[in-house]
DNA sequence: AGTATTCCTAGTAGCATAGTAGGTTTTCTT
DNA sequence: AAGAAAACCTACTATGCTACTAGGAATACT
């Protein structure tokens, strides 16, 4: 049960864009450099974020990426769902409970409730944190890294 | 971000044992049959659970597995951690915050707090549900599957 | 003795991750 | 107009993990 680099890099890149919100297009190269991500790989991830409508891009020299909404309006949950797909710990949560074939395994009927509860809990945490929150956290901690202790 | 079959099957098998708690050793064959899990594969999983001290086994004919503690004293979190390792969404959470080399990527300092909060949330949900809770849920729903709506 | 069972080790197909590589198009600057 | 800087696009690949399968050895009950 891990978050892949897609999700992590995606959040990192979006955080980077949020920190430069309003400064015009930010080149992928500079994001990759600051966040220490492979440039070519990040390119693919940005493409996903662009298709999902969270960033817009400008081509050509002096081009780059920028957020297509304010940092307040993009949550970490939005990004994770875009990069990693729906937040479901087990596939049976994707099917409707009324489907008569969703429950192949005898135990699922009982454990399904457990996984659903965990997923809800994950979603509500991720949805409650916006890019703006992350930027504010960065400002609070100043030069000293407090590892997110001040978050919220 | 998925729970692997190790975790799911582990919980399923333990739930099965909890449903037969006090009835003597339960054969792997019967668990595999009821829970629809490959017998050989489940064997490996049971070995992990045995090494972790959650089940005990009796060899030979009429042998099998049984819980080594009461169902109240084993949580879903215990099982998941045994089967899937520590609940950390990103590896950097494994290292101490004071380690000076844990933070290779500029953004981690900020996003680390997010992942930590999610992990805490997952852990607290999983740790709050015992095998006894699952058994009780099963009794509440009787023949009708309510998909865990009654849980808690 | 025979059978039912756990225990142990080794292998393996398939898939996802995390990239690398290299070319094409667009746009700004000079 | 030329050149450079950037996004865009597609194809390839090494590595590792998952979810098994297979088969034999040891143990204990009947």
Short mmCIF file of C-alpha atoms (C1' of nucleotides) in Angstrom, two decimals:
data_model
loop_
_atom_site.label_atom_id
_atom_site.label_comp_id
_atom_site.label_asym_id
_atom_site.label_seq_id
_atom_site.Cartn_x
_atom_site.Cartn_y
_atom_site.Cartn_z
CA UNK A 1 0.00 0.00 0.00
CA UNK A 2 2.12 2.82 -1.32
CA UNK A 3 1.57 6.01 -3.22
CA UNK A 4 3.47 5.74 -6.48
CA UNK A 5 5.86 8.34 -7.78
CA UNK A 6 3.14 9.42 -10.18
CA UNK A 7 1.11 10.67 -7.26
CA UNK A 8 4.02 12.05 -5.31
CA UNK A 9 5.69 13.77 -8.25
CA UNK A 10 2.34 15.06 -9.37
CA UNK A 11 1.75 16.72 -6.02
CA UNK A 12 5.32 18.00 -5.95
CA UNK A 13 5.01 19.57 -9.37
CA UNK A 14 1.64 21.12 -8.60
CA UNK A 15 2.99 22.47 -5.35
CA UNK A 16 5.87 23.97 -7.29
CA UNK A 17 3.44 25.64 -9.69
CA UNK A 18 1.38 26.90 -6.76
CA UNK A 19 4.46 28.49 -5.24
CA UNK A 20 4.92 30.39 -8.50
CA UNK A 21 1.24 31.10 -9.09
CA UNK A 22 0.72 34.34 -11.03
CA UNK A 23 4.28 34.51 -12.31
CA UNK A 24 3.45 33.34 -15.83
CA UNK A 25 4.46 30.05 -17.38
CA UNK A 26 6.98 27.94 -15.48
CA UNK A 27 9.19 25.68 -17.55
CA UNK A 28 9.15 21.97 -16.97
CA UNK A 29 12.92 22.07 -16.80
CA UNK A 30 12.92 24.34 -13.78
CA UNK A 31 10.26 22.30 -12.00
CA UNK A 32 12.17 19.10 -12.63
CA UNK A 33 15.33 20.71 -11.35
CA UNK A 34 13.81 22.08 -8.14
CA UNK A 35 11.81 18.96 -7.36
CA UNK A 36 14.55 16.57 -8.50
CA UNK A 37 12.42 14.66 -10.96
CA UNK A 38 13.46 13.26 -14.33
CA UNK A 39 12.51 15.83 -16.95
CA UNK A 40 11.21 13.36 -19.52
CA UNK A 41 9.21 11.48 -16.94
CA UNK A 42 7.69 14.61 -15.46
CA UNK A 43 6.66 15.60 -18.96
CA UNK A 44 4.38 12.58 -19.13
CA UNK A 45 2.89 13.38 -15.76
CA UNK A 46 2.22 16.99 -16.71
CA UNK A 47 0.42 15.75 -19.77
CA UNK A 48 -1.95 13.82 -17.51
CA UNK A 49 -2.53 16.88 -15.35
CA UNK A 50 -3.15 19.00 -18.42
CA UNK A 51 -5.70 16.58 -19.82
CA UNK A 52 -7.46 16.64 -16.48
CA UNK A 53 -7.65 20.42 -16.69
CA UNK A 54 -5.54 21.31 -13.68
CA UNK A 55 -2.73 22.97 -15.58
CA UNK A 56 -2.49 24.85 -18.84
CA UNK A 57 0.58 25.01 -21.02
CA UNK A 58 2.16 27.47 -23.38
CA UNK A 59 4.43 26.14 -26.09
CA UNK A 60 7.54 27.61 -27.57
CA UNK A 61 10.41 29.54 -26.04
CA UNK A 62 9.59 31.14 -22.68
CA UNK A 63 6.64 28.76 -22.52
CA UNK A 64 5.78 26.49 -19.67
CA UNK A 65 3.03 25.41 -17.34
CA UNK A 66 0.76 27.20 -14.92
CA UNK A 67 -2.17 26.27 -12.73
CA UNK A 68 -5.50 26.68 -14.44
CA UNK A 69 -7.27 27.43 -11.14
CA UNK A 70 -6.29 29.18 -7.95
CA UNK A 71 -4.25 27.09 -5.48
CA UNK A 72 -7.19 27.24 -3.08
CA UNK A 73 -9.37 25.37 -5.54
CA UNK A 74 -7.09 22.39 -6.16
CA UNK A 75 -6.82 19.75 -3.47
CA UNK A 76 -4.20 17.08 -3.01
CA UNK A 77 -7.03 14.59 -3.48
CA UNK A 78 -7.74 16.02 -6.93
CA UNK A 79 -4.14 15.47 -7.93
CA UNK A 80 -3.83 11.98 -6.48
CA UNK A 81 -7.04 10.87 -8.17
CA UNK A 82 -5.81 12.28 -11.47
CA UNK A 83 -2.45 10.59 -11.24
CA UNK A 84 -3.37 7.28 -9.62
CA UNK A 85 -7.01 6.78 -10.45
CA UNK A 86 -9.87 6.52 -7.99
CA UNK A 87 -9.02 6.03 -4.35
CA UNK A 88 -10.28 2.50 -3.84
CA UNK A 89 -8.18 0.07 -1.85
CA UNK A 90 -9.92 -2.93 -3.38
CA UNK A 91 -11.50 -3.22 -6.79
CA UNK A 92 -14.83 -4.48 -5.48
CA UNK A 93 -15.51 -0.98 -4.18
CA UNK A 94 -15.69 0.21 -7.79
CA UNK A 95 -18.73 -1.93 -8.49
CA UNK A 96 -22.05 -1.03 -7.06
CA UNK A 97 -23.14 -2.91 -3.97
CA UNK A 98 -26.34 -3.85 -5.75
CA UNK A 99 -24.49 -5.69 -8.49
CA UNK A 100 -25.13 -9.32 -7.87
CA UNK A 101 -21.71 -10.39 -9.07
CA UNK A 102 -19.56 -7.99 -7.10
CA UNK A 103 -19.22 -10.38 -4.20
CA UNK A 104 -17.34 -13.41 -5.41
CA UNK A 105 -15.63 -14.15 -2.15
CA UNK A 106 -17.66 -15.07 0.89
CA UNK A 107 -15.76 -12.75 3.20
CA UNK A 108 -16.03 -9.68 1.04
CA UNK A 109 -19.51 -8.94 2.22
CA UNK A 110 -18.06 -8.38 5.67
CA UNK A 111 -14.65 -6.91 4.93
CA UNK A 112 -15.97 -4.63 2.22
CA UNK A 113 -17.19 -2.33 4.96
CA UNK A 114 -13.69 -2.10 6.36
CA UNK A 115 -12.10 -1.10 3.08
CA UNK A 116 -14.86 1.38 2.35
CA UNK A 117 -14.32 3.06 5.69
CA UNK A 118 -10.58 3.32 5.12
CA UNK A 119 -11.09 4.78 1.65
CA UNK A 120 -13.50 7.38 2.99
CA UNK A 121 -10.99 8.33 5.61
CA UNK A 122 -8.17 8.70 3.08
CA UNK A 123 -10.32 10.73 0.75
CA UNK A 124 -11.46 13.13 3.40
CA UNK A 125 -7.90 13.85 4.50
CA UNK A 126 -6.64 14.36 0.96
CA UNK A 127 -9.61 16.47 -0.07
CA UNK A 128 -9.19 18.73 2.94
CA UNK A 129 -5.72 19.89 1.91
CA UNK A 130 -5.36 22.41 -0.90
CA UNK A 131 -2.27 23.58 -2.70
CA UNK A 132 -2.72 26.87 -0.93
CA UNK A 133 -2.48 25.07 2.41
CA UNK A 134 0.83 23.58 1.34
CA UNK A 135 2.18 26.96 0.31
CA UNK A 136 1.12 28.49 3.60
CA UNK A 137 2.82 25.66 5.44
CA UNK A 138 6.01 26.42 3.54
CA UNK A 139 5.84 30.06 4.63
CA UNK A 140 5.15 29.17 8.26
CA UNK A 141 8.18 26.99 8.53
CA UNK A 142 10.48 29.48 6.89
CA UNK A 143 14.00 28.15 6.60
CA UNK A 144 13.53 25.54 9.27
CA UNK A 145 11.97 22.30 8.14
CA UNK A 146 9.38 21.16 10.62
CA UNK A 147 8.25 18.18 8.56
CA UNK A 148 4.68 19.26 8.40
CA UNK A 149 4.07 19.49 12.11
CA UNK A 150 2.33 22.81 11.64
CA UNK A 151 0.03 21.50 8.94
CA UNK A 152 -3.51 22.50 10.00
CA UNK B 1 -2.77 2.66 -3.97
CA UNK B 2 -4.28 -0.74 -3.46
CA UNK B 3 -4.33 -3.37 -0.77
CA UNK B 4 -2.75 -6.49 -2.21
CA UNK B 5 -4.30 -9.93 -2.04
CA UNK B 6 -1.86 -10.72 0.73
CA UNK B 7 -3.63 -8.27 2.96
CA UNK B 8 -7.11 -9.08 1.77
CA UNK B 9 -6.68 -12.84 1.89
CA UNK B 10 -4.96 -12.52 5.24
CA UNK B 11 -7.93 -10.69 6.71
CA UNK B 12 -10.33 -13.13 5.04
CA UNK B 13 -8.55 -16.14 6.49
CA UNK B 14 -8.32 -14.62 9.94
CA UNK B 15 -11.97 -13.72 9.83
CA UNK B 16 -12.71 -17.31 8.89
CA UNK B 17 -10.71 -18.55 11.86
CA UNK B 18 -12.47 -16.07 14.11
CA UNK B 19 -15.84 -17.39 12.97
CA UNK B 20 -14.69 -20.85 14.10
CA UNK B 21 -12.91 -19.71 17.23
CA UNK B 22 -12.95 -22.39 19.92
CA UNK B 23 -13.78 -25.22 17.55
CA UNK B 24 -10.28 -26.67 17.44
CA UNK B 25 -7.93 -26.65 14.46
CA UNK B 26 -9.41 -25.58 11.12
CA UNK B 27 -7.80 -27.05 8.04
CA UNK B 28 -6.30 -24.78 5.45
CA UNK B 29 -8.25 -26.66 2.83
CA UNK B 30 -11.59 -25.68 4.32
CA UNK B 31 -10.56 -22.04 4.74
CA UNK B 32 -9.36 -21.88 1.15
CA UNK B 33 -12.62 -23.41 -0.02
CA UNK B 34 -14.88 -21.08 1.93
CA UNK B 35 -12.90 -17.95 1.12
CA UNK B 36 -12.14 -18.98 -2.45
CA UNK B 37 -8.38 -18.65 -2.20
CA UNK B 38 -5.75 -20.86 -3.80
CA UNK B 39 -4.73 -23.46 -1.23
CA UNK B 40 -1.01 -23.33 -1.94
CA UNK B 41 -0.97 -19.57 -1.92
CA UNK B 42 -2.91 -19.31 1.30
CA UNK B 43 -0.43 -21.70 2.85
CA UNK B 44 2.31 -19.15 2.38
CA UNK B 45 0.18 -16.43 3.89
CA UNK B 46 -0.67 -18.54 6.91
CA UNK B 47 3.00 -19.13 7.43
CA UNK B 48 3.51 -15.38 7.70
CA UNK B 49 0.66 -15.08 10.19
CA UNK B 50 2.06 -17.97 12.21
CA UNK B 51 5.52 -16.42 12.38
CA UNK B 52 3.92 -13.20 13.57
CA UNK B 53 2.22 -15.11 16.36
CA UNK B 54 -1.39 -14.54 15.38
CA UNK B 55 -2.22 -18.16 14.58
CA UNK B 56 -0.96 -21.49 15.83
CA UNK B 57 -0.91 -24.67 13.82
CA UNK B 58 -1.23 -28.39 14.47
CA UNK B 59 0.33 -30.74 11.96
CA UNK B 60 -0.85 -34.10 10.77
CA UNK B 61 -4.27 -35.49 10.06
CA UNK B 62 -7.09 -33.52 11.71
CA UNK B 63 -4.60 -30.72 12.12
CA UNK B 64 -5.12 -27.15 11.08
CA UNK B 65 -4.92 -23.56 12.24
CA UNK B 66 -6.50 -21.61 15.03
CA UNK B 67 -6.19 -18.09 16.40
CA UNK B 68 -3.62 -17.77 19.12
CA UNK B 69 -5.53 -14.92 20.79
CA UNK B 70 -9.18 -14.08 21.22
CA UNK B 71 -10.81 -12.36 18.22
CA UNK B 72 -11.22 -9.23 20.35
CA UNK B 73 -7.46 -8.92 20.67
CA UNK B 74 -6.57 -9.04 16.98
CA UNK B 75 -7.26 -5.99 14.84
CA UNK B 76 -7.45 -5.70 11.10
CA UNK B 77 -4.49 -3.35 11.40
CA UNK B 78 -2.42 -6.10 13.02
CA UNK B 79 -3.14 -8.38 10.09
CA UNK B 80 -2.52 -5.80 7.39
CA UNK B 81 0.78 -4.78 8.95
CA UNK B 82 1.83 -8.40 9.17
CA UNK B 83 0.94 -9.16 5.59
CA UNK B 84 1.93 -5.92 3.88
CA UNK B 85 4.51 -4.38 6.15
CA UNK B 86 4.24 -1.05 7.93
CA UNK B 87 1.49 1.30 6.87
CA UNK B 88 3.55 4.04 5.25
CA UNK B 89 2.41 5.55 1.99
CA UNK B 90 5.86 6.86 1.20
CA UNK B 91 9.19 5.43 2.24
CA UNK B 92 10.48 8.68 3.67
CA UNK B 93 8.07 8.22 6.56
CA UNK B 94 10.11 5.21 7.65
CA UNK B 95 13.14 7.33 8.36
CA UNK B 96 13.23 9.60 11.32
CA UNK B 97 12.49 13.26 10.69
CA UNK B 98 15.77 14.13 12.37
CA UNK B 99 17.79 12.16 9.84
CA UNK B 100 19.49 14.75 7.72
CA UNK B 101 19.35 12.65 4.58
CA UNK B 102 15.68 11.71 4.63
CA UNK B 103 14.72 14.74 2.63
CA UNK B 104 16.25 14.43 -0.81
CA UNK B 105 13.48 16.21 -2.66
CA UNK B 106 12.71 19.82 -1.95
CA UNK B 107 8.97 19.28 -1.75
CA UNK B 108 9.05 16.39 0.67
CA UNK B 109 9.51 18.68 3.60
CA UNK B 110 6.07 20.07 2.87
CA UNK B 111 4.22 17.07 1.48
CA UNK B 112 5.59 14.73 4.12
CA UNK B 113 3.03 16.14 6.50
CA UNK B 114 0.25 15.20 4.11
CA UNK B 115 1.33 11.59 3.80
CA UNK B 116 1.86 11.32 7.52
CA UNK B 117 -1.64 12.53 8.20
CA UNK B 118 -3.14 10.06 5.74
CA UNK B 119 -1.17 7.18 7.24
CA UNK B 120 -2.33 8.07 10.74
CA UNK B 121 -5.87 8.14 9.52
CA UNK B 122 -5.60 4.75 7.86
CA UNK B 123 -3.96 3.23 10.90
CA UNK B 124 -6.56 4.48 13.29
CA UNK B 125 -9.40 3.06 11.21
CA UNK B 126 -7.73 -0.33 10.79
CA UNK B 127 -6.68 -0.55 14.42
CA UNK B 128 -10.19 0.23 15.60
CA UNK B 129 -11.70 -2.87 13.98
CA UNK B 130 -11.15 -6.26 15.59
CA UNK B 131 -11.94 -9.70 14.25
CA UNK B 132 -14.69 -9.86 16.85
CA UNK B 133 -16.25 -6.76 15.29
CA UNK B 134 -16.29 -8.48 11.92
CA UNK B 135 -17.94 -11.58 13.37
CA UNK B 136 -20.57 -9.49 15.07
CA UNK B 137 -21.25 -7.66 11.83
CA UNK B 138 -21.79 -11.01 10.14
CA UNK B 139 -24.35 -11.98 12.80
CA UNK B 140 -26.17 -8.66 12.55
CA UNK B 141 -26.69 -8.94 8.85
CA UNK B 142 -27.86 -12.55 8.98
CA UNK B 143 -28.63 -13.88 5.54
CA UNK B 144 -28.94 -10.45 4.01
CA UNK B 145 -25.72 -8.83 2.91
CA UNK B 146 -25.70 -5.18 3.89
CA UNK B 147 -22.18 -4.57 2.64
CA UNK B 148 -20.90 -3.43 5.96
CA UNK B 149 -23.34 -0.59 6.45
CA UNK B 150 -23.89 -1.68 10.03
CA UNK B 151 -20.20 -1.71 10.84
CA UNK B 152 -19.83 0.37 14.03
"C1'" DA C 1 0.45 -48.76 6.99
"C1'" DG C 2 -1.98 -45.27 5.03
"C1'" DT C 3 -3.75 -40.86 4.83
"C1'" DA C 4 -4.43 -36.14 6.00
"C1'" DT C 5 -2.39 -32.44 7.00
"C1'" DT C 6 1.23 -28.71 7.77
"C1'" DC C 7 5.79 -27.13 6.24
"C1'" DC C 8 9.32 -25.62 3.00
"C1'" DT C 9 11.61 -24.23 -1.28
"C1'" DA C 10 11.89 -23.10 -5.94
"C1'" DG C 11 10.08 -21.50 -9.98
"C1'" DT C 12 7.26 -18.35 -13.24
"C1'" DA C 13 3.90 -15.59 -16.13
"C1'" DG C 14 2.11 -11.26 -16.20
"C1'" DC C 15 1.87 -6.61 -15.04
"C1'" DA C 16 2.97 -2.03 -13.33
"C1'" DT C 17 6.41 1.28 -12.27
"C1'" DA C 18 9.73 4.44 -13.37
"C1'" DG C 19 11.93 5.71 -16.25
"C1'" DT C 20 15.01 6.60 -21.17
"C1'" DA C 21 15.27 8.07 -25.88
"C1'" DG C 22 14.47 10.63 -29.73
"C1'" DG C 23 11.91 12.95 -32.86
"C1'" DT C 24 8.07 16.82 -34.07
"C1'" DT C 25 5.83 21.09 -33.51
"C1'" DT C 26 5.30 25.63 -31.79
"C1'" DT C 27 6.75 30.16 -30.48
"C1'" DC C 28 9.87 33.61 -28.81
"C1'" DT C 29 14.18 36.22 -29.50
"C1'" DT C 30 17.69 38.08 -32.21
"C1'" DA D 1 14.70 34.61 -41.44
"C1'" DA D 2 17.43 31.74 -38.33
"C1'" DG D 3 18.08 29.67 -34.20
"C1'" DA D 4 16.92 28.30 -29.84
"C1'" DA D 5 13.80 27.07 -26.26
"C1'" DA D 6 10.26 25.04 -25.02
"C1'" DA D 7 6.01 21.77 -25.10
"C1'" DC D 8 4.27 17.55 -27.32
"C1'" DC D 9 4.19 12.70 -28.66
"C1'" DT D 10 5.37 7.84 -29.19
"C1'" DA D 11 7.91 3.88 -28.51
"C1'" DC D 12 10.92 1.16 -25.93
"C1'" DT D 13 12.91 -1.13 -21.56
"C1'" DA D 14 14.87 -2.74 -17.10
"C1'" DT D 15 13.41 -3.93 -12.75
"C1'" DG D 16 10.66 -5.60 -9.30
"C1'" DC D 17 6.46 -7.18 -7.36
"C1'" DT D 18 2.24 -9.97 -7.32
"C1'" DA D 19 -0.11 -13.96 -7.35
"C1'" DC D 20 0.29 -17.70 -7.97
"C1'" DT D 21 1.87 -23.19 -9.29
"C1'" DA D 22 4.46 -27.32 -8.25
"C1'" DG D 23 6.22 -30.77 -5.67
"C1'" DG D 24 8.44 -32.90 -2.13
"C1'" DA D 25 9.42 -33.58 3.21
"C1'" DA D 26 7.87 -33.97 7.80
"C1'" DT D 27 4.37 -34.96 11.15
"C1'" DA D 28 0.49 -36.95 13.42
"C1'" DC D 29 -4.01 -39.18 13.52
"C1'" DT D 30 -6.85 -43.59 12.32
#
